[in-house]
């Protein structure tokens, strides 16, 4: 009997709930491309696709590392110089941690996976923002744990409501995930909200994952690391990476930093065990971490200048369209748009996104891919493309929706 297509080989059930809308939706765009059409991808937060690059000195450090023979494994928690630089940078930003509480990972994604894998038994619960970045839902599903979505309120700058979070906590709740600046909303959390989140974690003995992969990409306001507010009675894992802050997502370099590891000695050991078994993060770009943590001021300024102009075009043009609105995000490079579905012949956010793709070859991600109700008509748009592309996209979107009025 040949093996192929044997019903004996079916995927494990855990994969059924493993969804990642940001990439899943690309198959629809590929179909457009097969028909010879050119698609404008506003679905994925990859700055390099739109002409951003990491600072030159980081590239040089990585190339030099490769050229000078650093092509072997690194220690599983990361190179000594890298973890020392990360700990020092964290301390300068008010995060209490030490080099032996840092683990360099293959992007922030692996850090999130490692923390959840070390912490969660089947049935354990994780509080996740909704809408939220789907990586967390996917990892939780894979571990047969339970996601407890807590609402981010669109009427209140997409901020979480501490009371809503607290109401959801049960004896099985282990982790509170905070994403700040947030993906998909691009919002930044103020001090009072962060303090309430830390306080909830303290009172209910939750571990906090604070995902801060966009912390350098903030506009008018200042990012406050959640761990900088921690007293000595809350364990916080700050997750960071070079992917967005330094525009190097393909290098797959991220890390986790533990604050108050004395509260979780066994979990810390479990992180190390897991990190050992997967050997290490990519070695060569670890040579760039030190430089990455102190990029020239001009680099971040020029990135923010470009992003700021692109944000302005996006917010202005979307809000000028009949039946469409969006927030004015304070960080990252995403806006949450909303189309009033009852004014159009679409029943769901995904239907709108797919029709727009078919007719104008513009790809957004439907809000329900991040957890909003499909009938609310939310969609996430990336504003990484340059001004002329954004102008064209939103002019085309205007033509598309006016057709229905
Ligand atoms: C909130 C958030 N966390 C983590 C990641 C993954 O980052 P990395 O490329 O470092 O794995 C992303 C990527 O989009 C993200 O938006």
Coordinates of C-alpha atoms and ligand atoms in Angstrom, one line a residue:
X1 CA 0.0 0.0 0.0
X2 CA 1.5 3.4 -0.9
X3 CA 1.7 5.9 2.0
X4 CA 0.4 8.9 0.2
X5 CA -3.0 10.3 1.1
X6 CA -3.4 7.5 3.7
X7 CA -6.2 8.5 6.1
X8 CA -4.0 7.1 8.9
X9 CA -2.0 10.3 8.6
X10 CA -4.2 13.2 9.7
X11 CA -3.0 16.3 11.4
X12 CA -3.2 16.5 15.2
X13 CA -6.3 18.2 16.4
X14 CA -4.4 21.0 18.0
X15 CA -3.6 22.4 14.5
X16 CA -7.3 22.9 13.9
X17 CA -7.3 26.0 16.1
X18 CA -3.9 27.2 14.9
X19 CA -4.8 30.2 12.8
X20 CA -2.8 33.2 11.8
X21 CA -5.0 35.4 9.7
X22 CA -2.2 37.8 8.7
X23 CA -0.6 35.1 6.6
X24 CA -3.5 32.9 6.0
X25 CA -5.2 35.5 3.9
X26 CA -2.3 35.8 1.5
X27 CA -3.5 32.7 -0.4
X28 CA -6.3 34.9 -1.7
X29 CA -3.8 37.5 -2.8
X30 CA -1.7 34.8 -4.6
X31 CA -4.8 33.8 -6.6
X32 CA -5.0 37.4 -7.9
X33 CA -1.3 37.3 -8.8
X34 CA -1.9 34.1 -10.7
X35 CA -4.3 36.1 -12.8
X36 CA -1.5 38.5 -13.6
X37 CA -2.7 41.3 -11.2
X38 CA -0.5 43.2 -8.9
X39 CA -1.4 43.2 -5.2
X40 CA -0.6 45.9 -2.7
X41 CA 0.0 44.1 0.6
X42 CA -1.2 46.1 3.5
X43 CA -1.6 43.0 5.6
X44 CA 1.8 42.3 7.0
X45 CA 4.0 44.3 9.3
X46 CA 7.3 43.7 7.5
X47 CA 9.1 47.1 7.2
X48 CA 11.7 45.7 4.8
X49 CA 9.1 45.0 2.2
X50 CA 8.5 48.7 2.0
X51 CA 12.1 50.0 1.8
X52 CA 13.0 50.2 5.5
X53 CA 16.4 48.6 6.5
X54 CA 18.2 48.0 9.7
X55 CA 20.9 50.6 10.6
X56 CA 24.1 50.0 8.5
X57 CA 26.3 49.3 11.6
X58 CA 24.1 46.4 12.5
X59 CA 24.5 44.9 9.0
X60 CA 28.2 45.4 9.3
X61 CA 28.4 43.7 12.7
X62 CA 26.5 40.7 11.4
X63 CA 28.5 40.4 8.2
X64 CA 31.7 40.7 10.1
X65 CA 30.6 38.0 12.5
X66 CA 29.9 35.7 9.5
X67 CA 33.2 36.5 7.8
X68 CA 35.3 36.0 10.9
X69 CA 34.1 32.4 11.5
X70 CA 31.2 32.9 13.9
X71 CA 29.1 30.3 12.1
X72 CA 28.6 27.9 15.0
X73 CA 26.0 27.6 17.7
X74 CA 25.9 30.2 20.4
X75 CA 25.1 29.5 24.1
X76 CA 21.4 28.6 24.3
X77 CA 20.6 31.7 26.3
X78 CA 22.6 33.9 23.9
X79 CA 26.1 35.2 23.5
X80 CA 27.5 36.7 26.7
X81 CA 28.0 40.2 25.1
X82 CA 24.5 40.2 23.8
X83 CA 22.7 39.2 27.1
X84 CA 24.9 41.8 28.9
X85 CA 24.0 44.5 26.5
X86 CA 20.3 43.6 26.7
X87 CA 20.3 43.6 30.5
X88 CA 22.1 46.9 30.6
X89 CA 19.7 48.5 28.1
X90 CA 16.8 47.2 30.1
X91 CA 18.1 48.6 33.3
X92 CA 18.6 52.0 31.6
X93 CA 14.9 51.9 30.8
X94 CA 13.9 51.1 34.3
X95 CA 13.5 47.4 33.9
X96 CA 15.0 45.4 36.8
X97 CA 16.8 42.4 35.3
X98 CA 20.2 40.8 35.0
X99 CA 22.2 39.0 32.2
X100 CA 21.3 35.6 33.6
X101 CA 17.6 36.5 33.3
X102 CA 17.8 37.1 29.6
X103 CA 17.3 34.5 26.9
X104 CA 18.0 35.4 23.3
X105 CA 15.4 33.7 21.0
X106 CA 14.5 33.3 17.4
X107 CA 12.4 36.5 17.4
X108 CA 9.9 37.6 20.0
X109 CA 7.7 34.8 18.6
X110 CA 9.9 32.1 20.1
X111 CA 10.1 34.0 23.4
X112 CA 6.3 33.9 23.6
X113 CA 6.2 30.2 22.7
X114 CA 8.9 29.4 25.3
X115 CA 7.2 31.3 28.1
X116 CA 3.8 29.7 27.4
X117 CA 5.2 26.2 26.9
X118 CA 7.1 26.5 30.2
X119 CA 4.0 27.8 32.1
X120 CA 0.9 26.2 30.8
X121 CA -0.7 22.8 31.4
X122 CA -3.8 21.8 29.3
X123 CA -6.8 23.8 30.6
X124 CA -4.7 26.6 32.1
X125 CA -5.9 30.0 31.1
X126 CA -4.2 33.1 29.6
X127 CA -5.7 36.5 29.5
X128 CA -5.1 38.0 26.0
X129 CA -6.1 41.3 24.6
X130 CA -8.9 41.2 22.1
X131 CA -8.4 42.3 19.4
X132 CA -4.9 40.9 19.7
X133 CA -1.9 39.6 17.9
X134 CA -2.9 36.0 16.8
X135 CA 0.4 34.4 17.7
X136 CA -0.7 34.2 21.3
X137 CA -4.0 32.5 20.5
X138 CA -2.1 30.0 18.2
X139 CA 0.4 29.1 20.9
X140 CA -2.3 28.7 23.5
X141 CA -4.3 26.5 21.2
X142 CA -1.3 24.4 20.5
X143 CA -0.8 23.8 24.2
X144 CA -4.4 22.9 24.8
X145 CA -4.6 25.8 27.2
X146 CA -7.5 28.3 27.2
X147 CA -7.5 31.8 25.9
X148 CA -9.5 34.3 28.0
X149 CA -9.9 37.3 25.6
X150 CA -10.2 40.7 27.4
X151 CA -11.7 43.6 25.6
X152 CA -9.8 46.5 24.2
X153 CA -12.4 49.3 24.0
X154 CA -12.6 51.2 20.7
X155 CA -14.6 53.9 22.4
X156 CA -11.7 54.5 24.8
X157 CA -8.6 54.5 22.4
X158 CA -8.7 50.7 22.4
X159 CA -7.5 50.5 26.0
X160 CA -8.2 47.6 28.3
X161 CA -10.7 47.9 31.1
X162 CA -9.0 46.5 34.3
X163 CA -12.4 45.6 35.7
X164 CA -13.3 43.5 32.7
X165 CA -10.0 41.7 33.0
X166 CA -10.5 41.0 36.7
X167 CA -13.9 39.6 36.1
X168 CA -12.6 36.9 33.8
X169 CA -9.9 35.5 36.2
X170 CA -10.4 32.0 37.6
X171 CA -8.3 29.6 39.6
X172 CA -6.8 28.3 36.4
X173 CA -5.6 31.7 35.1
X174 CA -1.9 31.8 34.9
X175 CA -0.7 34.6 32.5
X176 CA -1.8 38.1 31.6
X177 CA -0.5 39.1 28.1
X178 CA -0.1 42.8 27.5
X179 CA 0.9 44.2 24.1
X180 CA 2.1 47.7 24.2
X181 CA 2.3 49.5 21.8
X182 CA -0.5 47.3 20.6
X183 CA -0.9 45.2 17.4
X184 CA -3.4 45.4 15.7
X185 CA -4.6 48.8 17.1
X186 CA -1.3 50.8 17.3
X187 CA -2.4 52.2 20.6
X188 CA 0.0 53.0 23.5
X189 CA -1.0 52.4 27.1
X190 CA -0.8 55.2 29.7
X191 CA 0.7 55.0 33.1
X192 CA -2.6 54.5 35.0
X193 CA -3.6 51.5 32.8
X194 CA -0.2 49.9 33.2
X195 CA -0.3 50.4 36.9
X196 CA -3.7 48.7 37.1
X197 CA -2.5 45.8 35.0
X198 CA 0.5 45.3 37.3
X199 CA -1.8 45.5 40.3
X200 CA -4.2 42.9 39.0
X201 CA -1.3 40.5 38.3
X202 CA 0.1 41.1 41.8
X203 CA -3.3 40.5 43.5
X204 CA -4.2 37.4 41.5
X205 CA -0.6 36.0 41.3
X206 CA -0.5 36.1 37.5
X207 CA 2.7 36.1 35.4
X208 CA 2.7 39.1 33.0
X209 CA 4.0 38.8 29.5
X210 CA 4.7 42.3 28.3
X211 CA 5.2 42.3 24.6
X212 CA 7.0 45.5 23.7
X213 CA 8.3 44.8 20.3
X214 CA 7.2 48.2 19.0
X215 CA 8.5 50.3 22.0
X216 CA 10.9 52.5 20.0
X217 CA 8.1 53.3 17.4
X218 CA 6.1 55.8 19.3
X219 CA 5.0 59.2 18.1
X220 CA 4.0 62.1 20.4
X221 CA 4.1 60.2 23.6
X222 CA 6.6 58.1 25.6
X223 CA 6.5 54.3 26.0
X224 CA 6.6 53.1 29.6
X225 CA 8.0 49.6 30.0
X226 CA 5.5 47.7 32.2
X227 CA 8.3 46.0 34.2
X228 CA 9.6 49.5 35.2
X229 CA 6.5 49.8 37.3
X230 CA 6.9 46.4 39.0
X231 CA 7.2 46.2 42.7
X232 CA 9.1 43.1 43.9
X233 CA 5.9 41.0 44.1
X234 CA 5.1 40.6 40.4
X235 CA 6.9 38.4 37.9
X236 CA 7.1 40.1 34.5
X237 CA 8.6 38.8 31.3
X238 CA 9.4 41.6 28.9
X239 CA 9.5 40.4 25.2
X240 CA 11.4 42.4 22.7
X241 CA 13.1 41.9 19.3
X242 CA 15.0 43.5 16.5
X243 CA 12.2 42.8 14.0
X244 CA 10.2 46.0 14.3
X245 CA 12.2 48.4 16.5
X246 CA 15.3 48.0 14.3
X247 CA 13.6 46.9 11.1
X248 CA 15.3 43.4 10.9
X249 CA 12.4 40.9 11.0
X250 CA 14.3 38.4 8.9
X251 CA 17.2 38.1 11.3
X252 CA 14.9 36.3 13.8
X253 CA 16.5 37.9 16.9
X254 CA 14.4 38.5 19.9
X255 CA 14.7 38.0 23.6
X256 CA 12.9 37.7 26.9
X257 CA 13.9 39.5 30.1
X258 CA 12.7 38.3 33.5
X259 CA 11.9 40.8 36.2
X260 CA 11.6 39.4 39.7
X261 CA 12.9 35.9 38.8
X262 CA 13.1 35.1 42.5
X263 CA 9.3 34.7 42.4
X264 CA 9.5 32.0 39.6
X265 CA 12.8 30.1 40.1
X266 CA 11.4 26.8 38.7
X267 CA 9.8 28.5 35.7
X268 CA 13.0 30.2 35.0
X269 CA 14.8 26.8 35.0
X270 CA 12.1 25.5 32.7
X271 CA 12.8 28.4 30.2
X272 CA 16.4 27.4 30.3
X273 CA 15.7 23.7 29.7
X274 CA 13.5 24.5 26.7
X275 CA 16.0 27.0 25.4
X276 CA 18.8 24.3 25.7
X277 CA 16.8 21.7 23.7
X278 CA 16.3 24.1 20.8
X279 CA 20.0 24.9 20.8
X280 CA 20.2 28.7 20.1
X281 CA 18.9 31.7 18.3
X282 CA 20.8 32.7 15.1
X283 CA 24.4 33.4 16.1
X284 CA 25.7 36.0 13.7
X285 CA 23.0 38.7 14.2
X286 CA 23.6 38.4 18.0
X287 CA 26.8 40.3 17.3
X288 CA 24.6 43.3 16.2
X289 CA 22.6 43.4 19.4
X290 CA 24.8 45.8 21.3
X291 CA 24.8 48.3 18.5
X292 CA 21.1 47.8 18.0
X293 CA 20.3 48.9 21.5
X294 CA 22.1 52.2 20.9
X295 CA 21.2 53.0 17.3
X296 CA 22.2 56.5 16.2
X297 CA 19.5 59.0 17.2
X298 CA 19.2 60.0 13.5
X299 CA 18.2 56.5 12.6
X300 CA 15.1 56.3 14.8
X301 CA 14.3 60.0 14.0
X302 CA 14.3 59.4 10.3
X303 CA 12.2 56.2 10.7
X304 CA 9.7 58.0 12.8
X305 CA 9.5 61.0 10.5
X306 CA 8.6 58.7 7.6
X307 CA 6.2 56.7 9.6
X308 CA 4.6 59.8 11.0
X309 CA 3.9 61.2 7.5
X310 CA 2.5 57.9 6.4
X311 CA 0.3 57.6 9.4
X312 CA -1.1 61.1 8.7
X313 CA -2.0 60.3 5.1
X314 CA -3.6 57.0 6.2
X315 CA -5.7 58.5 9.0
X316 CA -6.7 61.5 7.0
X317 CA -7.7 59.6 3.8
X318 CA -9.5 56.8 5.7
X319 CA -11.5 59.2 7.8
X320 CA -12.5 61.2 4.7
X321 CA -14.2 58.2 3.1
X322 CA -18.0 57.8 3.5
X323 CA -18.8 54.9 5.8
X324 CA -15.2 54.4 6.9
X325 CA -13.3 55.6 9.9
X326 CA -10.1 54.7 11.8
X327 CA -8.2 55.6 14.9
X328 CA -5.2 57.8 15.2
X329 CA -2.6 55.4 16.6
X330 CA 0.2 56.4 19.0
X331 CA 2.7 53.8 18.1
X332 CA 3.8 51.0 15.7
X333 CA 2.6 51.1 12.1
X334 CA -1.0 49.9 12.1
X335 CA -4.4 51.5 12.1
X336 CA -7.7 49.9 12.9
X337 CA -10.2 50.9 10.3
X338 CA -13.9 50.3 10.5
X339 CA -16.5 50.1 7.7
X340 CA -20.1 50.5 8.5
X341 CA -21.2 47.2 7.0
X342 CA -24.9 48.1 7.1
X343 CA -24.3 50.7 4.4
X344 CA -22.7 48.2 2.1
X345 CA -23.5 44.8 0.7
X346 CA -21.0 43.0 2.9
X347 CA -22.1 40.9 5.8
X348 CA -18.7 40.5 7.5
X349 CA -15.4 42.2 7.8
X350 CA -13.7 39.4 5.8
X351 CA -16.3 39.7 3.0
X352 CA -15.3 43.4 2.7
X353 CA -11.6 42.6 2.7
X354 CA -11.9 39.9 0.1
X355 CA -14.1 41.9 -2.2
X356 CA -11.6 44.8 -2.0
X357 CA -8.8 42.4 -2.8
X358 CA -10.7 41.0 -5.8
X359 CA -11.7 44.3 -7.2
X360 CA -8.8 46.6 -6.3
X361 CA -6.0 44.2 -5.4
X362 CA -5.5 45.9 -2.0
X363 CA -5.0 43.5 0.9
X364 CA -6.0 44.4 4.5
X365 CA -6.6 41.9 7.3
X366 CA -10.1 41.6 8.6
X367 CA -10.5 42.5 12.3
X368 CA -12.0 39.1 13.2
X369 CA -8.6 37.7 12.3
X370 CA -7.5 39.5 15.5
X371 CA -10.7 38.6 17.5
X372 CA -13.2 41.4 16.8
X373 CA -16.8 40.5 15.9
X374 CA -17.0 39.9 12.1
X375 CA -20.2 42.0 12.0
X376 CA -18.4 45.1 13.3
X377 CA -16.5 45.6 10.1
X378 CA -13.1 46.2 11.5
X379 CA -9.9 45.8 9.4
X380 CA -6.3 46.4 10.1
X381 CA -4.2 48.4 7.7
X382 CA -0.4 48.7 7.7
X383 CA 1.0 52.1 6.8
X384 CA 4.5 51.1 5.9
X385 CA 4.3 51.8 2.2
X386 CA 5.4 55.2 0.9
X387 CA 3.2 58.2 0.6
X388 CA 2.4 57.8 -3.1
X389 CA 1.4 54.1 -2.7
X390 CA -0.8 55.1 0.3
X391 CA -2.4 57.9 -1.8
X392 CA -3.2 55.5 -4.6
X393 CA -4.5 52.8 -2.2
X394 CA -6.9 55.1 -0.5
X395 CA -8.0 56.7 -3.7
X396 CA -8.8 53.2 -5.1
X397 CA -10.6 52.3 -1.8
X398 CA -12.7 55.4 -2.3
X399 CA -13.6 54.4 -5.8
X400 CA -14.5 50.9 -4.6
X401 CA -16.9 52.0 -1.8
X402 CA -18.5 54.8 -3.8
X403 CA -19.6 52.2 -6.3
X404 CA -22.0 50.8 -3.7
X405 CA -23.6 54.1 -2.7
Ligands
LIG1 C1 2.9 42.2 19.0 C2 3.9 41.3 18.3 N1 4.6 40.5 19.0 C3 5.5 39.6 18.4 C4 5.7 39.7 17.0 C5 6.6 38.7 16.4 O1 7.9 39.4 16.4 P1 9.2 38.6 15.9 O2 9.4 38.9 14.5 O3 10.3 39.2 16.7 O4 9.0 37.2 16.2 C6 4.9 40.5 16.3 C7 5.0 40.6 14.8 O5 4.3 41.1 14.1 C8 4.0 41.4 16.9 O6 3.2 42.2 16.2

